[in-house]
PDB file of C-alpha atoms in Angstrom:
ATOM      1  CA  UNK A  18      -4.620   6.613  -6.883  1.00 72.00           C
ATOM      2  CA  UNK A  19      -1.286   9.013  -7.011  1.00 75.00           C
ATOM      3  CA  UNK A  20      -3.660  12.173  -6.484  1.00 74.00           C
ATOM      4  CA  UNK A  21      -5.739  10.695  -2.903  1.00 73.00           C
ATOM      5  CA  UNK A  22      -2.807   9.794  -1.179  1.00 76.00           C
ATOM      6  CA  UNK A  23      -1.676  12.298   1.154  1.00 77.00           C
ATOM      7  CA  UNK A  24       1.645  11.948   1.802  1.00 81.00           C
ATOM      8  CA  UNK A  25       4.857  11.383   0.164  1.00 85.00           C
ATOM      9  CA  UNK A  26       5.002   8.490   2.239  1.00 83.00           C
ATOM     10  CA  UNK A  27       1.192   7.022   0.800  1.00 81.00           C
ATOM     11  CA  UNK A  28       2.330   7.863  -2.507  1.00 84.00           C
ATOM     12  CA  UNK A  29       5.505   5.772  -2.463  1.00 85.00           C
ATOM     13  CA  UNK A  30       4.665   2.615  -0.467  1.00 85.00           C
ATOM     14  CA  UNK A  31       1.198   2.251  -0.988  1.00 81.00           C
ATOM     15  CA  UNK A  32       0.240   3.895  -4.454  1.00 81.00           C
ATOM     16  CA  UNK A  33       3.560   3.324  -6.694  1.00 81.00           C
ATOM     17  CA  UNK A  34       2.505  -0.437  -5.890  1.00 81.00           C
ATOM     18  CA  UNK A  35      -0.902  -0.409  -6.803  1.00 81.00           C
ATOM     19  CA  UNK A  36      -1.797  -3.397  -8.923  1.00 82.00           C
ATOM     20  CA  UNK A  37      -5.349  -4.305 -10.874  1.00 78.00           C
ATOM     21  CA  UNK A  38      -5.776  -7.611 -11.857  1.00 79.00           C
ATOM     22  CA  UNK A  39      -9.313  -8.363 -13.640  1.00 74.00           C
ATOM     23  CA  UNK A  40     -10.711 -12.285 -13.813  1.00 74.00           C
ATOM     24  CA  UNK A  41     -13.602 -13.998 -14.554  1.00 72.00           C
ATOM     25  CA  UNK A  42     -13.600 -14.088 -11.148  1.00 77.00           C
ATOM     26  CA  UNK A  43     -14.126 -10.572 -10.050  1.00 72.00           C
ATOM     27  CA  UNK A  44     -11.959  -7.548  -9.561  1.00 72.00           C
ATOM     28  CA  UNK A  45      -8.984  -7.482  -7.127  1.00 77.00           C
ATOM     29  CA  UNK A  46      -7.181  -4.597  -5.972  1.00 76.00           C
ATOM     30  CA  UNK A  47      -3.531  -5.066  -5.048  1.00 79.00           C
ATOM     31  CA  UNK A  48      -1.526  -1.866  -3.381  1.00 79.00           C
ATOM     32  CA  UNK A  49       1.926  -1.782  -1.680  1.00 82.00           C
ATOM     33  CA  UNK A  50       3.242  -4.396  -3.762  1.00 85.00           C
ATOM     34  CA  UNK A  51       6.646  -2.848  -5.335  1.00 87.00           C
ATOM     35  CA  UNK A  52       9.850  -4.865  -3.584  1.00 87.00           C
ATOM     36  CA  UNK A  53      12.658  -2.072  -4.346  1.00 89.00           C
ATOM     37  CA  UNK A  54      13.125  -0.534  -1.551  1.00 88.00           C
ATOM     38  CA  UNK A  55      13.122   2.613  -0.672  1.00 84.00           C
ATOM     39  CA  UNK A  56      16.215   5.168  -0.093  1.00 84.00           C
ATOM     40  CA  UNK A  57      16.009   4.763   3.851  1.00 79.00           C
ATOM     41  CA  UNK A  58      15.800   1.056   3.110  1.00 82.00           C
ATOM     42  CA  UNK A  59      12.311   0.416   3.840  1.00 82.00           C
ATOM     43  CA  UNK A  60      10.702  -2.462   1.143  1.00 86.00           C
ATOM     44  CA  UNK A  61       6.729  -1.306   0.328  1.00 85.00           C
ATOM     45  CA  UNK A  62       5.460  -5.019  -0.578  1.00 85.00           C
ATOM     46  CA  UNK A  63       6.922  -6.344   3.513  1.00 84.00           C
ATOM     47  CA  UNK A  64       6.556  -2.805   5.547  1.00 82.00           C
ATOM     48  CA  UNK A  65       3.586  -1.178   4.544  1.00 82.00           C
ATOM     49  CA  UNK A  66       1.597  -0.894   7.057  1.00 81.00           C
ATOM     50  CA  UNK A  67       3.508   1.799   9.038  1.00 82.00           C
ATOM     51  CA  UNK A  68       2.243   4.037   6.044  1.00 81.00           C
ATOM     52  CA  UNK A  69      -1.222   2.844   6.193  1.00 79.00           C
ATOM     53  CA  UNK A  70      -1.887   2.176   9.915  1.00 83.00           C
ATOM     54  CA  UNK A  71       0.288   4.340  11.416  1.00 83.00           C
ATOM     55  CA  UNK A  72       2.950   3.632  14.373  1.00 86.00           C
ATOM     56  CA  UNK A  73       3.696   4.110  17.624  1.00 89.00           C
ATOM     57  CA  UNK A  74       6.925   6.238  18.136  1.00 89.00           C
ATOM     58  CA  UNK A  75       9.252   4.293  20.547  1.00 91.00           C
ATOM     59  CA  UNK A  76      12.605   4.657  21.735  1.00 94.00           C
ATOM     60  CA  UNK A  77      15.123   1.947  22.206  1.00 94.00           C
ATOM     61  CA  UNK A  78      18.262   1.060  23.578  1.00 96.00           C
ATOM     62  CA  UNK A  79      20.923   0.457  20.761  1.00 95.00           C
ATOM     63  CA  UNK A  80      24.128  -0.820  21.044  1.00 96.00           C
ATOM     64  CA  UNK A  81      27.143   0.705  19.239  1.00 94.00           C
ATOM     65  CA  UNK A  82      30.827   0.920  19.323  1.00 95.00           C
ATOM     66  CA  UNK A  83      33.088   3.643  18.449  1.00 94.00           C
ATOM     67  CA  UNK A  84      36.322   3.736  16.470  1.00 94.00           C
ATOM     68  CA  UNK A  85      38.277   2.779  19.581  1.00 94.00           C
ATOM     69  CA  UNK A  86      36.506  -0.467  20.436  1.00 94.00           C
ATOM     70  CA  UNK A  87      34.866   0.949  23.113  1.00 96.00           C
ATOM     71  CA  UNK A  88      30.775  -0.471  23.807  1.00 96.00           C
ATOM     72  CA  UNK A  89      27.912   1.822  24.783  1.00 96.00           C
ATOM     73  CA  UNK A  90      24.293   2.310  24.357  1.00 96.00           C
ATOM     74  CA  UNK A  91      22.188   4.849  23.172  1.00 95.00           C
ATOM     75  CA  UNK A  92      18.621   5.893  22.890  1.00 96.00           C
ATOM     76  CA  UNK A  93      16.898   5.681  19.806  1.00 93.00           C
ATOM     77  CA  UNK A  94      13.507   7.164  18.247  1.00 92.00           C
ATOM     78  CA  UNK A  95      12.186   4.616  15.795  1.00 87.00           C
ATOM     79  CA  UNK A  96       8.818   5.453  13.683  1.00 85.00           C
ATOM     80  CA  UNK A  97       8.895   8.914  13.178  1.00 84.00           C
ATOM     81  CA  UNK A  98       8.498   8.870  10.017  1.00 81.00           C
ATOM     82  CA  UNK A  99       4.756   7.401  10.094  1.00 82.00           C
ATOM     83  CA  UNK A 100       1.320   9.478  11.757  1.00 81.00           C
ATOM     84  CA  UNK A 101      -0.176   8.192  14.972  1.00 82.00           C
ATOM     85  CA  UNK A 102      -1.148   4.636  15.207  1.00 84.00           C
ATOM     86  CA  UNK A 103      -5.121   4.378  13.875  1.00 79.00           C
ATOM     87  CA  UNK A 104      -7.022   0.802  13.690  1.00 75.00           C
ATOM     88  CA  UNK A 105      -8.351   1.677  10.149  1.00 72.00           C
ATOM     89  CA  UNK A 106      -6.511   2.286   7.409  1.00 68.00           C
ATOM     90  CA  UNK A 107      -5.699   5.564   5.976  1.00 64.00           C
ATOM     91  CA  UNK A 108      -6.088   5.628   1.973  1.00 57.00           C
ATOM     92  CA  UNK A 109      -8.448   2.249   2.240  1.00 57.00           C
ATOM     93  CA  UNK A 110     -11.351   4.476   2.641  1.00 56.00           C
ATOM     94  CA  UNK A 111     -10.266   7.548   0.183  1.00 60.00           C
ATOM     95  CA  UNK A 112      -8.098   5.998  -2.289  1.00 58.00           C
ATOM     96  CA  UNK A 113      -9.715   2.500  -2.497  1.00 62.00           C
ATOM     97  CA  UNK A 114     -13.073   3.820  -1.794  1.00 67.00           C
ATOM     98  CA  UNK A 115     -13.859   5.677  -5.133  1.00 69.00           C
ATOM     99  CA  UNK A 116     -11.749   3.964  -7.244  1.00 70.00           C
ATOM    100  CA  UNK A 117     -13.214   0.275  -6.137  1.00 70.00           C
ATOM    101  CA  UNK A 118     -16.693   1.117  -7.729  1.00 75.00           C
ATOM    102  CA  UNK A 119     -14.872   2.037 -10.820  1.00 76.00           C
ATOM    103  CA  UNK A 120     -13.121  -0.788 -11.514  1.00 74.00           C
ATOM    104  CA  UNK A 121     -16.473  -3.117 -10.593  1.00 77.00           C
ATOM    105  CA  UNK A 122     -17.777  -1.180 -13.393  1.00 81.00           C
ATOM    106  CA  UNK A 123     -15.522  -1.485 -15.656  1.00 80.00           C
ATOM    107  CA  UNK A 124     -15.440  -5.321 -15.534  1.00 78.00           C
ATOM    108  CA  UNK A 125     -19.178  -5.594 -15.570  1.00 83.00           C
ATOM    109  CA  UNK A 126     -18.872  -3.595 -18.816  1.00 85.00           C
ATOM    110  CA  UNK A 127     -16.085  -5.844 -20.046  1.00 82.00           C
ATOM    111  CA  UNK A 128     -18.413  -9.049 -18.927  1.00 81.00           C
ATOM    112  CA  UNK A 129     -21.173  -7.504 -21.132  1.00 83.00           C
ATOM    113  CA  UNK A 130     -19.195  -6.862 -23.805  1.00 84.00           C
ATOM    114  CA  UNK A 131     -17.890 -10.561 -23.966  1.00 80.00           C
ATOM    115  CA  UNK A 132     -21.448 -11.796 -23.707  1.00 79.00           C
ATOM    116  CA  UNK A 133     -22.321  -9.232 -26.708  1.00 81.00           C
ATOM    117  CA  UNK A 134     -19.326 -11.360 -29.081  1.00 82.00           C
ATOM    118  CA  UNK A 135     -21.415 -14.833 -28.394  1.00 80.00           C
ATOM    119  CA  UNK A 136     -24.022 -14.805 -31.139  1.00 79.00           C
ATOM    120  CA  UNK A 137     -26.450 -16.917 -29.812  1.00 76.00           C
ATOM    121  CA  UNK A 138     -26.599 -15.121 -26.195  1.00 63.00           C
ATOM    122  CA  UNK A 139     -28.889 -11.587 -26.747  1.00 71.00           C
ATOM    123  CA  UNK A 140     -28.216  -9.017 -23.617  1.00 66.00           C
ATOM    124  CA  UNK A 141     -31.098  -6.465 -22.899  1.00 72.00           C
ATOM    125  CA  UNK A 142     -29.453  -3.996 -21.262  1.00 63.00           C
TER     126      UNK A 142
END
């Protein structure tokens, strides 16, 4: 997953969380899900989807006060950091994509194999 992303951004939030859990169920892909957060104070598993939808850049009025106690406001950018706002994700469709089939595989082949350990059960495959 670390070599699709293209960022430093992907590969922080999104991929350094990347879970696989593996059931008799099925196959389920978790990503984003690491809760330390980051140096600018941004926590992957709550604020991911800046990295993988994108944002708008905004600016806003904030309020500060300076050493004397005087109050004024300021303009502010806020979401530089991310691309442009898209409606799909970004690594869903590269990173997931490829890696998805993969993973299906590999549990069918680990389903097989535990069918193969029953002795009475005989799999033609």
């Amino acid at each position: 997953l670390n070599a699709r992303a293209r960022s430093n951004l992907e590969r922080e939030v999104i991929t350094s969380g990347a879970r696989v859990a593996a059931t008799d169920r099925g196959v389920t892909l978790h990503a984003a899900t690491r809760r330390r957060p980051l140096s600018g104070g941004l926590v992957p598993s709550l604020e991911w989807a800046g990295a993988e939808f994108g944002a708008n850049t905004r600016r806003i009025q904030v309020s500060q006060r300076s050493r004397g106690g005087t109050r004024y406001t300021r303009p502010l950018t806020i979401n530089r950091q991310f691309d442009s706002r898209s409606s799909e994700g970004r690594p869903k469709s590269g990173i997931f994509g490829d890696t998805g089939t993969q993973l299906v595989a590999l549990w069918v082949d680990t389903v097989i194999d535990q069918f193969r350990q029953i002795p009475t059960v005989e799999v033609v495959a």
